[in-house]
Coordinates of C-alpha atoms in Angstrom, one line a residue:
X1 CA -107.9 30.0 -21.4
X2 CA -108.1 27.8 -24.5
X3 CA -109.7 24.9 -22.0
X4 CA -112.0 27.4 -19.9
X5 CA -115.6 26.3 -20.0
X6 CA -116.4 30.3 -21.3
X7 CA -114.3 29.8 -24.1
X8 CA -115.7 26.1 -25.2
X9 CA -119.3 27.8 -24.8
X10 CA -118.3 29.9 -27.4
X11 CA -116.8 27.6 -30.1
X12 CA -119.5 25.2 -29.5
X13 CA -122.2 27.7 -29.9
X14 CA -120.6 28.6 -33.4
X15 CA -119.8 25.2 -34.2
X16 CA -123.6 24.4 -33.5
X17 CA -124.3 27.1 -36.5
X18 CA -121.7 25.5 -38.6
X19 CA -122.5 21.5 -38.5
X20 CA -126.2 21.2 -37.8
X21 CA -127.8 19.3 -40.6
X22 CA -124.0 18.1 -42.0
X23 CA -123.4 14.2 -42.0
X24 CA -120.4 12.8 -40.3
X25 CA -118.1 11.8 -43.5
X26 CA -114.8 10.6 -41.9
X27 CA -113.0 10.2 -38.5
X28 CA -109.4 9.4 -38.5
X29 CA -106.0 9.6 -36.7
X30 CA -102.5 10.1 -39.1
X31 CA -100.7 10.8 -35.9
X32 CA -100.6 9.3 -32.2
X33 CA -102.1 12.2 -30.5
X34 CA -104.7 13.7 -33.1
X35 CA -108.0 13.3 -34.4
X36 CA -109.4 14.6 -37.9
X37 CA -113.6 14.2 -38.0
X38 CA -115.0 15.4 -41.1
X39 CA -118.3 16.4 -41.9
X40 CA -120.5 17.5 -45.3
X41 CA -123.3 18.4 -47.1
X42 CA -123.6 18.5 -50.7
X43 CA -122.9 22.2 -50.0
X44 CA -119.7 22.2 -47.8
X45 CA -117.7 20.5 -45.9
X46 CA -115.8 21.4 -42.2
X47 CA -113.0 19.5 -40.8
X48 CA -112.7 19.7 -36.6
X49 CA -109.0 18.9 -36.1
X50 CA -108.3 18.2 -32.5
X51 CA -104.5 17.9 -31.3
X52 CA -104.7 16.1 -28.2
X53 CA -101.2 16.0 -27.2
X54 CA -100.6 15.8 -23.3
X55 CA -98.3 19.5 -23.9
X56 CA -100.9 21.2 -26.3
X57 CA -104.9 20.0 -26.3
X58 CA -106.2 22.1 -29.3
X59 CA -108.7 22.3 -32.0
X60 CA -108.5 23.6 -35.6
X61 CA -111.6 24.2 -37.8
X62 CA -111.4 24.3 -41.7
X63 CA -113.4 23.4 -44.8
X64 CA -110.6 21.3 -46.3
X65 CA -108.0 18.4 -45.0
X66 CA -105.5 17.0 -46.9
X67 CA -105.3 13.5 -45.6
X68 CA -102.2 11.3 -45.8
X69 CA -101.5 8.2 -48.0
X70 CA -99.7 6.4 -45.4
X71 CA -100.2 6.0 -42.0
X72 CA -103.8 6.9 -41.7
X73 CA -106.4 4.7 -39.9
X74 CA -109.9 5.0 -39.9
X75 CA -112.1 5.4 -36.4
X76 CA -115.2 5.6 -34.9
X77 CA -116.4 3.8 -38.3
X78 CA -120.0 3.1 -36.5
X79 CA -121.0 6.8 -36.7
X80 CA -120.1 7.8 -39.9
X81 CA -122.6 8.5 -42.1
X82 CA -124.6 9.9 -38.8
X83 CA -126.3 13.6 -38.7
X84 CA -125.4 16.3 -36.3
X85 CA -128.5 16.9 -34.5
X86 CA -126.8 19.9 -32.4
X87 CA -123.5 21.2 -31.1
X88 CA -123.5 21.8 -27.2
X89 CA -121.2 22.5 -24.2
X90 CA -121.6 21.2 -21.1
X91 CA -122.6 23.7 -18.4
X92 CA -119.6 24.8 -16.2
X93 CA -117.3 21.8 -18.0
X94 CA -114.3 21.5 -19.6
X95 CA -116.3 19.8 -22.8
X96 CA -119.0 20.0 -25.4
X97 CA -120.8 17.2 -27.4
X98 CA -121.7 17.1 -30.8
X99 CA -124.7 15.1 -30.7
X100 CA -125.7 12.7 -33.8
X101 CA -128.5 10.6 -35.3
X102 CA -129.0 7.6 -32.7
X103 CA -128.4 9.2 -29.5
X104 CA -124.7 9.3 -30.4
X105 CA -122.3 11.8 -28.8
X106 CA -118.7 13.0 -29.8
X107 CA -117.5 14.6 -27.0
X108 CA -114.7 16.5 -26.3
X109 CA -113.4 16.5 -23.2
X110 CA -110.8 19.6 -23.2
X111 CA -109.1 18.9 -19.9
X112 CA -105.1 20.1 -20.6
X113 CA -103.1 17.1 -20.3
X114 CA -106.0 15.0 -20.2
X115 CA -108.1 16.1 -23.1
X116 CA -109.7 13.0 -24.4
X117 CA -112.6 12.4 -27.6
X118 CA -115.2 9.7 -26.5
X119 CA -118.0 8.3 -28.4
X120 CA -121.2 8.3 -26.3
X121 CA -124.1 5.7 -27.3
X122 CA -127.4 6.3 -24.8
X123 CA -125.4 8.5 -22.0
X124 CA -122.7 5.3 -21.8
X125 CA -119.3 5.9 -22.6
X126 CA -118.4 3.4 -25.2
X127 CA -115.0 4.0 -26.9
X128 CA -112.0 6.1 -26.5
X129 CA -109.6 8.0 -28.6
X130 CA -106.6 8.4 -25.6
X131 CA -107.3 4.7 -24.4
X132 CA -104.8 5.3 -21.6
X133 CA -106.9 7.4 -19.8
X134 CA -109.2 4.9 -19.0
X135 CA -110.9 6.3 -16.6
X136 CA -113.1 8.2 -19.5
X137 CA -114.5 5.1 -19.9
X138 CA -116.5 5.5 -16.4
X139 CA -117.7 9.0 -17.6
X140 CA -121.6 9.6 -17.5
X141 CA -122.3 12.5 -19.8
X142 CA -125.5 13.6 -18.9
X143 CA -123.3 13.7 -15.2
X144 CA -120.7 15.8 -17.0
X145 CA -123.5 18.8 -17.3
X146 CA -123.4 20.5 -14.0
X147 CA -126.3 22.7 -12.2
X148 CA -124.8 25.5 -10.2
X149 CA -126.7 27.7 -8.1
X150 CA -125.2 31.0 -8.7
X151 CA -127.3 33.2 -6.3
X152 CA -126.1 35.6 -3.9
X153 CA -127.4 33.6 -1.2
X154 CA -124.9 30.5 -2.7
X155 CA -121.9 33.5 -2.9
X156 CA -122.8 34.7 1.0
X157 CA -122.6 30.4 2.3
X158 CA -119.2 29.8 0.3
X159 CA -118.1 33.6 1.8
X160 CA -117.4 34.4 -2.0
X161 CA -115.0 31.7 -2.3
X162 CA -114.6 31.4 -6.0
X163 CA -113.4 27.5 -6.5
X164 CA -116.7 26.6 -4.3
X165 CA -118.8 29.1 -6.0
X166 CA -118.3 28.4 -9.8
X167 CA -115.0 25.7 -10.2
X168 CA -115.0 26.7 -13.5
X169 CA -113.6 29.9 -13.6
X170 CA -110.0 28.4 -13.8
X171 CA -106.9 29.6 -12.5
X172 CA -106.5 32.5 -14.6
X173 CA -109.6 33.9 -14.4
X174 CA -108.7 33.3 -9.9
X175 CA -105.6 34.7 -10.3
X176 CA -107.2 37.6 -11.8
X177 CA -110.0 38.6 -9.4
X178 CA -106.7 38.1 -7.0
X179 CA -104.9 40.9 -8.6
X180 CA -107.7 43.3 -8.8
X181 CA -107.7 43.0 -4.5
X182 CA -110.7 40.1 -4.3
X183 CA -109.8 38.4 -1.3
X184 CA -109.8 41.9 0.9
X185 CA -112.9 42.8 -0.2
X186 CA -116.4 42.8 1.6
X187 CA -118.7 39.8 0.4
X188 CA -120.8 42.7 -1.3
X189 CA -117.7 43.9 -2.8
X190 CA -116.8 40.6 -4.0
X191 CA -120.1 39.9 -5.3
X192 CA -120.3 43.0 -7.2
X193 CA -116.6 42.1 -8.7
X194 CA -117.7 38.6 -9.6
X195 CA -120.5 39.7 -11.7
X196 CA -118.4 42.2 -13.8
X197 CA -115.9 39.6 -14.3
X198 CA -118.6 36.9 -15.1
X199 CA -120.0 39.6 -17.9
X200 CA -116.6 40.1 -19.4
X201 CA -115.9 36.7 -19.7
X202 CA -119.4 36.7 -21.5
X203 CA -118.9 39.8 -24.1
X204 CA -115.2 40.5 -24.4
X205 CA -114.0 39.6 -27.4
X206 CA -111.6 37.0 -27.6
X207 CA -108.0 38.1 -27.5
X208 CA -104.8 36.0 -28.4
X209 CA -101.6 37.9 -26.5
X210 CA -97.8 37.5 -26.9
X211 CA -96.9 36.5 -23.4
X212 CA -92.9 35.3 -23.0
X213 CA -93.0 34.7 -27.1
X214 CA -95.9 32.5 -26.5
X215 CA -99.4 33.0 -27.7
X216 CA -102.1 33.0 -24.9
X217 CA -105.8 32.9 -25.6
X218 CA -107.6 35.2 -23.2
X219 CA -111.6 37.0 -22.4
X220 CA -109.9 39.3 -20.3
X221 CA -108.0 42.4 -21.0
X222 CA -104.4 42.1 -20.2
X223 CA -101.5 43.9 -20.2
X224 CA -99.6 42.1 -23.3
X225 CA -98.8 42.8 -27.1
X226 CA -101.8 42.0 -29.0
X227 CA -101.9 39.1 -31.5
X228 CA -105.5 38.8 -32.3
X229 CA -108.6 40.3 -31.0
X230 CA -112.3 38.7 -32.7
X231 CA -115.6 38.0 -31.7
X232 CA -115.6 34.6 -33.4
X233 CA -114.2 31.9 -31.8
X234 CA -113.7 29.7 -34.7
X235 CA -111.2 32.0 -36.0
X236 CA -109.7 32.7 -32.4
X237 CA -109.0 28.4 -32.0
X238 CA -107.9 28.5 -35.6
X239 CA -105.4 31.2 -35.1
X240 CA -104.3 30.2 -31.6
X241 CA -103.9 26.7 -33.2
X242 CA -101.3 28.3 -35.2
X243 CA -99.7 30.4 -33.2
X244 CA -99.6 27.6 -30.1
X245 CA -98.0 25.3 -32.7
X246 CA -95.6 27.7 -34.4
X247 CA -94.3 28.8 -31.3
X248 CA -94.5 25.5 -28.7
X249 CA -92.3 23.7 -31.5
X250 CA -90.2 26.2 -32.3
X251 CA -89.8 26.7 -28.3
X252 CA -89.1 22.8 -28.4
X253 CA -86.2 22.9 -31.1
X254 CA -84.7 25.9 -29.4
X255 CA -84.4 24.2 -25.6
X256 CA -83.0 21.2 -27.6
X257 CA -80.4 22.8 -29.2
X258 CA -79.8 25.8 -26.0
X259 CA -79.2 23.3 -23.3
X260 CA -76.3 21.7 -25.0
X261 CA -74.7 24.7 -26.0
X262 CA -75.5 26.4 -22.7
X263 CA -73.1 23.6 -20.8
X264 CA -70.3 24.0 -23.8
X265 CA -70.4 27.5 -22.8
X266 CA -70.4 27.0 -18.9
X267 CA -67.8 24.2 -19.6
X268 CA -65.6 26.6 -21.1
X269 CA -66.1 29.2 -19.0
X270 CA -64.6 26.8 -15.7
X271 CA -61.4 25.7 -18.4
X272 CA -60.8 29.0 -18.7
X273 CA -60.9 30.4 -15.2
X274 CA -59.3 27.0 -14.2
X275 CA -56.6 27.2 -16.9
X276 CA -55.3 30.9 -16.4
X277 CA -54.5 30.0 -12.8
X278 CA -52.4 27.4 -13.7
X279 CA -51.1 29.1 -16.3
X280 CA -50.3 31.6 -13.6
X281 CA -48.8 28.9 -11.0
X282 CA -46.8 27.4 -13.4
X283 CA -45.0 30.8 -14.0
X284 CA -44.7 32.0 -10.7
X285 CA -43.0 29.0 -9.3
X286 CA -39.5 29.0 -8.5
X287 CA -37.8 27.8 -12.0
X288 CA -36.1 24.0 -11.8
X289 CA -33.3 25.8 -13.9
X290 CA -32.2 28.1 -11.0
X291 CA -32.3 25.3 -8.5
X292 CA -30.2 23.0 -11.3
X293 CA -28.1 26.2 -11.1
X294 CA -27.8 25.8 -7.3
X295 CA -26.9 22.2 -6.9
X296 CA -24.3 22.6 -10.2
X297 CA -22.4 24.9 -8.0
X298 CA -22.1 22.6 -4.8
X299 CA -22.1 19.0 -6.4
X300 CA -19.3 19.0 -3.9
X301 CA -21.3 19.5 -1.0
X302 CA -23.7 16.7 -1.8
X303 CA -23.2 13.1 -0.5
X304 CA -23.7 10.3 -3.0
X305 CA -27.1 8.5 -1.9
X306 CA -28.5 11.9 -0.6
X307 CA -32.6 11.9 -0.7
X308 CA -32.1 15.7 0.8
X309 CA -29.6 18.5 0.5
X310 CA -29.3 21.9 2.4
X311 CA -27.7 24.5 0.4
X312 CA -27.0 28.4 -0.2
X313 CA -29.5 29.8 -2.5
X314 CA -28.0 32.6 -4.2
X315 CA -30.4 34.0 -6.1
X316 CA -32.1 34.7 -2.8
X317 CA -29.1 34.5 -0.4
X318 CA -31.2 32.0 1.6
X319 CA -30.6 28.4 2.6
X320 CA -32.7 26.2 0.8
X321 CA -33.4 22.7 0.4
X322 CA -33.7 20.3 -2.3
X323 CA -35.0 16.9 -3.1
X324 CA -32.9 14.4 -5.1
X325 CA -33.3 11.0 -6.1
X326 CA -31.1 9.0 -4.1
X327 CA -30.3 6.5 -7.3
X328 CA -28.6 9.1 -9.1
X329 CA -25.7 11.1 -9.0
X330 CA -25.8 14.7 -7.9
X331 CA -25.3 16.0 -12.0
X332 CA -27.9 13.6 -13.2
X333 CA -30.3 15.4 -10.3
X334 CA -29.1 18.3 -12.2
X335 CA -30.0 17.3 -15.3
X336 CA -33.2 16.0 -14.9
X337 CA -34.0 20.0 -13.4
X338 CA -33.0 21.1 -16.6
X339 CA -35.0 18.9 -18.4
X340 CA -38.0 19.6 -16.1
X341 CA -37.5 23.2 -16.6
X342 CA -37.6 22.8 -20.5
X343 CA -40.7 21.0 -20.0
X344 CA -41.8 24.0 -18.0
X345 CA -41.5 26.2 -20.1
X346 CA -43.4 23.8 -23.4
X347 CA -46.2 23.4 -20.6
X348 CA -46.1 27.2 -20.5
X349 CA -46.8 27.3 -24.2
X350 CA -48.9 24.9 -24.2
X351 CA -51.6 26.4 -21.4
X352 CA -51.3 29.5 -23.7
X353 CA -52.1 27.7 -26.6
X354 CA -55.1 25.7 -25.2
X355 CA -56.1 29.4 -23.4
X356 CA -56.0 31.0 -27.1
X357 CA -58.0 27.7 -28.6
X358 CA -60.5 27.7 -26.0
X359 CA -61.5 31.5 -25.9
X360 CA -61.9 31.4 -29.3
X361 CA -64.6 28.6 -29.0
X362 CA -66.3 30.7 -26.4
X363 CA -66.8 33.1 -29.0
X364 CA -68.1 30.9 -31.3
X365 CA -70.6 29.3 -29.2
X366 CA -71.5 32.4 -27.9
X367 CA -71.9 33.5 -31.5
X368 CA -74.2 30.6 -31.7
X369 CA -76.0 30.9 -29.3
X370 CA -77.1 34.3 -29.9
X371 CA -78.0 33.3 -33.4
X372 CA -80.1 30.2 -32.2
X373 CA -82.3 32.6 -30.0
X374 CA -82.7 35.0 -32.9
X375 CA -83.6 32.1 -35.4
X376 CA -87.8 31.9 -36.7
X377 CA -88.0 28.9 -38.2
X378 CA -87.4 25.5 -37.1
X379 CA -85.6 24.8 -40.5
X380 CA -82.9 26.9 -39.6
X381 CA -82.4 25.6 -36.2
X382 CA -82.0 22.1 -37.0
X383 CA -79.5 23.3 -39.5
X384 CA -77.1 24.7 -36.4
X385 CA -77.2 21.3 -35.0
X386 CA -73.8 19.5 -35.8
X387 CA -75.0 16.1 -37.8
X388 CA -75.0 12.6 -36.0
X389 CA -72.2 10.3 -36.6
X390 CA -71.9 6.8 -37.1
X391 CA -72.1 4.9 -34.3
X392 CA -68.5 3.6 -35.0
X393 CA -67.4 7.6 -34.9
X394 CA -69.2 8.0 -31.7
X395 CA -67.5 5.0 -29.9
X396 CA -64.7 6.5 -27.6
X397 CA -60.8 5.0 -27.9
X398 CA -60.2 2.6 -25.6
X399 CA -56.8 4.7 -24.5
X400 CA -56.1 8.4 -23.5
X401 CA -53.3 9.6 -25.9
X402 CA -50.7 11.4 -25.6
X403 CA -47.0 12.7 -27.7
X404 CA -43.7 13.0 -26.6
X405 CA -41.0 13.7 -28.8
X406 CA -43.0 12.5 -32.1
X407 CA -44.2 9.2 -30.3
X408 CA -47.2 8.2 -29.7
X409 CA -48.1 7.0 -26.1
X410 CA -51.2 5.3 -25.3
X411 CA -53.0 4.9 -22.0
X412 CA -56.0 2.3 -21.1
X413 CA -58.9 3.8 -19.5
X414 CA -60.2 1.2 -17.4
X415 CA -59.4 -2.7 -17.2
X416 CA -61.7 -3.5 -20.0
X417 CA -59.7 -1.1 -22.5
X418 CA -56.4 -2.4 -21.3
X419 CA -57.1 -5.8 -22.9
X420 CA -58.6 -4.0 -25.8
X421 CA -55.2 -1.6 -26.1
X422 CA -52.5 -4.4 -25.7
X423 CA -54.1 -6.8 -27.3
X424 CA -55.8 -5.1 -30.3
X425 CA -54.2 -1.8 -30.9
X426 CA -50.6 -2.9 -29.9
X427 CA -47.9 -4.2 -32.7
X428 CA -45.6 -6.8 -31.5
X429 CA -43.0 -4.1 -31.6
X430 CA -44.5 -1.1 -29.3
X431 CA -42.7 -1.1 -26.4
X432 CA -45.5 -2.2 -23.7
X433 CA -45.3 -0.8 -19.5
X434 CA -47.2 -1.3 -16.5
X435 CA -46.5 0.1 -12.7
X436 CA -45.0 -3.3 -11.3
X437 CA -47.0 -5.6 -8.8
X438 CA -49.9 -3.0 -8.1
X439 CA -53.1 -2.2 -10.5
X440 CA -53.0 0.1 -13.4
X441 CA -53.1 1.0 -16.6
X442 CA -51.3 -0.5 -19.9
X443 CA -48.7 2.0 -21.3
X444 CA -47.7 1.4 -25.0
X445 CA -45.4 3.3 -27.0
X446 CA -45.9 3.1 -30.5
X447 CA -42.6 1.5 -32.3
X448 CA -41.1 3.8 -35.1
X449 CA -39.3 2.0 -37.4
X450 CA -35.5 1.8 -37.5
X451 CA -35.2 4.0 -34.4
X452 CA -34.8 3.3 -30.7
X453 CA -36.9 4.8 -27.8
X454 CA -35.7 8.1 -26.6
X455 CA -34.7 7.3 -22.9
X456 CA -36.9 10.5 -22.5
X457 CA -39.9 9.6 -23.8
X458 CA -39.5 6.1 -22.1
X459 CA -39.4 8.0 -18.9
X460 CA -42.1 10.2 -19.6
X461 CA -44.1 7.1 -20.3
X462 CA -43.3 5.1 -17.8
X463 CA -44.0 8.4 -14.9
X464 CA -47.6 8.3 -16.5
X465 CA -47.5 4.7 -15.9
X466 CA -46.9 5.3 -12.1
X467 CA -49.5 7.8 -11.8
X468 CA -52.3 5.7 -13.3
X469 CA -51.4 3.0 -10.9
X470 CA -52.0 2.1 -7.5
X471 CA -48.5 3.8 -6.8
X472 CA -49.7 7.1 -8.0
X473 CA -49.1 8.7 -4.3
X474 CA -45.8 7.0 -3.9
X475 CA -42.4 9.0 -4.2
X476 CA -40.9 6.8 -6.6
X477 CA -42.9 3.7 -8.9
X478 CA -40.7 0.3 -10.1
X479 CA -42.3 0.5 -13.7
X480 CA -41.8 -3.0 -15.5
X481 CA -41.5 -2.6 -19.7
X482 CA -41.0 -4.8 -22.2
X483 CA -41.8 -5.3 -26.0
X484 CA -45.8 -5.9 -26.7
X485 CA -44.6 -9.4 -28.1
X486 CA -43.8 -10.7 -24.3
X487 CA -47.6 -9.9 -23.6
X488 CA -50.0 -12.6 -23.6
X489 CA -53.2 -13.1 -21.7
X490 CA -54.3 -16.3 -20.5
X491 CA -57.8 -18.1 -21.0
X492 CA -60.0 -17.3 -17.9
X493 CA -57.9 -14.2 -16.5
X494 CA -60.1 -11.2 -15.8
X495 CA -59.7 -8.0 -17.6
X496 CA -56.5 -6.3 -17.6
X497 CA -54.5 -9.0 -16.0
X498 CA -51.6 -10.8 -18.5
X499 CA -48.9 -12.8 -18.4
X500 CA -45.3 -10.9 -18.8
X501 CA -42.5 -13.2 -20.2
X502 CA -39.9 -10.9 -20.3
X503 CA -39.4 -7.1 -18.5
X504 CA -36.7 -4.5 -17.6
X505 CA -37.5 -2.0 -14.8
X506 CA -37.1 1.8 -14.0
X507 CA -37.8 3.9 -11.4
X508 CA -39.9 7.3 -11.8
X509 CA -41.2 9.6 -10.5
X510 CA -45.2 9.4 -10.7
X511 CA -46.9 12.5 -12.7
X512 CA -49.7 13.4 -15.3
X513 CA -48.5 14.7 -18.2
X514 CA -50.5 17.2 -20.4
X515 CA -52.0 15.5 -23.1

């Protein structure tokens, strides 16, 4: 109720007491959205800060200001030096005026997100503090003071409807005459109502509540912890100036640093749930070492060439069948099982691993969290927030990495990072793949001195090669590799595409391995 018109009658009665006879000494602006006017006497001076900010609109009255060095600009310059003459609200608006020497208004137009200060010469608006709302400009103050006709013959026309009757009871004060039953009331019901509210809004006292942590500024008696109860509204816009400010920037800081940990959380949350039914899919599939076991037993059975085999399962006494790869020979379709149900196993470990990790940084941002929304004081919630790296830090690698067996394999993300990877982060040396004839991404294995490729990790790199290809759906992927050094990229060629010189193929299966 800060910008209700019973309020701003109020503070511009008392301000009325406090700067009649003073002479406007100063009028500046040290930030974009608030204005500092300063008046004196040889016996005093008072300071009317107004914070016009579209989220807050307030004013602060003291008998001191502590201006800055930098960054301060003088306004208004014509008036100073002018007498207040009288301090006034407008009847049933938004505003007051502080009239000077010269038939000069200040006004303050307190209209929430559009609060503006304008500077009145002979009932013309002439400048503007906010001078994107220029519409101000087309203001005519003695316009702005309205004459209502509050009789009970104006209540009976309008049926007692309050926005036609008196606009300028606001919301709240609507909302409230809507609680206490208004609108199934008689007209001489809502009459009588009316008046008692219009009499509390003119003798309460003021009150400042705690409403959702937030400070609220009130004439009516509600139902909230008490900040402040006073007759004098001067001391009312001071303290609600600091409460409001306290609170809306502390509020600020808090959303900024909630939101972020709030999707952390939630992102963790799905990993986790996601992860444990892998983790339970992985281990209640049918192990590759029993059906390695299977085919070991019958590599007699099995025709050389065979993409398909039916054969006696007994672990389960059941025929079952089983996929091969028709390039290799029924015990190297048994070895790679084996090798696949190794790899089982380490992705076992590793789910369990990444399970442990991750439910431990649940905790911790959940430990976080709670701790931002107990914090007071801004200081301490800026010093939760992680600090800002370079901008070099901050720039993703142009690759997705992976290890197998001590090597390092490297993956492009897109076509742009495929030139970057091969031709900037490759050595002449790392061995360099690519799914053949189709789009993808460049593969490089990182070369390790004195030592060959593992044919595993070759084949590990090349299946990832196949999956981030064009062939990714395909049974088996023709991967081309080759050293980096056989790489070159011609002048013109869009990104991604290069020249091979010299390749050796193999054929894999296509699959994403954990990284």
């Amino acid at each position: 109720m800060f910008h209700n018109y019973f309020f701003l009658k109020r503070l511009a009665r008392s301000l009325n007491v406090s700067l009649v006879g003073l002479e406007l000494l100063e009028c500046f602006s040290q930030n974009k959205d608030e204005l500092i006017c300063g008046f004196a006497s040889p016996s005093k001076t008072i300071y009317l800060r107004a914070n016009l900010s579209p989220q807050v609109g307030l004013i602060q009255i003291s008998d001191d200001f502590k201006r800055a060095k930098r960054n301060s600009v003088d306004l208004f310059t014509d008036q100073i030096g002018k007498k207040v003459l009288k301090v006034f609200p407008f009847r049933f608006e938004r505003s007051f005026f502080i009239e000077l020497e010269g038939q000069t208004e200040i006004i303050f137009k307190m209209h929430g997100s559009r609060s503006n200060i304008l500077i009145s010469d002979e009932d013309k608006v002439s400048k503007l503090f906010r001078k994107v709302l220029k519409a101000d400009l087309e203001l005519t103050p003695s316009e702005m003071d309205k004459h209502l006709n509050l009789s009970y013959e104006q209540f009976e026309k309008v049926e007692g409807n309050p926005l036609k009757y008196l606009p300028a009871l606001g919301k709240e004060v609507r909302k409230h005459l809507g609680d206490q039953g208004y609108p199934d009331l008689t007209i001489n019901d809502k009459w009588t109502l009316m008046q008692q509210v219009l009499k509390e809004l003119e003798t309460n006292p003021i009150t400042i509540y705690s409403i959702d942590d937030l400070p609220a500024l009130s004439l009516l008696s509600l139902d909230s912890p008490v900040i402040l109860s006073t007759s004098n509204p001067i001391e009312a816009a001071n303290e609600f100036h600091i409460q409001f400010t306290k609170n809306h920037y502390l509020a600020f800081e808090k959303n900024k640093v909630r939101k972020p940990l709030e999707d952390q959380i939630k992102k963790t949350e799905n990993y986790l749930e996601k992860t444990n039914q892998k983790l339970e899919d992985v281990k209640t599939q049918r192990g590759y070492d029993e059906i390695a076991n299977i085919l070991m037993a019958n590599l007699h059975q099995i025709s050389k060439g065979a993409t398909e085999v039916s054969l006696l399962d007994f672990y389960s006494n059941e025929t079952i069948k089983i996929k091969l790869n028709p390039l290799l020979s029924p015990q190297k379709n048994a070895e790679n099982l084996y090798r696949k149900s190794k790899n089982q196993q380490i992705e076992i470990n590793k789910l369990e691993e990444n399970l442990k990790n991750r439910a431990s940084k649940l905790k911790q941002l959940k430990k976080e969290l709670e701790s931002l929304e107990s914090s007071e004081s801004i200081k301490d919630i800026r010093a939760q927030q992680p600090q800002k790296k370079s901008s070099r830090q901050d720039k993703p690698l142009p690759y997705h990495e992976y290890n197998f067996g001590g090597y390092q394999v490297m993956v492009g993300r897109n076509s742009k990072a495929n030139d970057e990877l091969t031709l900037k982060v490759a050595n002449k040396d790392d061995l360099w793949l690519h799914a053949k004839d189709v789009p993808g991404s460049h593969v490089v294995i990182r070369h390790q001195a004195g030592k060959a490729i593992p044919k595993d990790v070759l084949e590990k790199a090349a299946e990832l090669a196949a999956w981030f290809s064009k062939r990714k759906t395909d049974t088996l992927c023709p991967v081309i590799y080759t050293p980096k050094k056989f790489i070159r990229k011609r002048k013109g060629d869009p990104a991604g595409a290069v020249v091979v010189e010299k390749e050796d193929v193999i054929l894999v299966e296509p699959k994403n391995h954990l990284n």
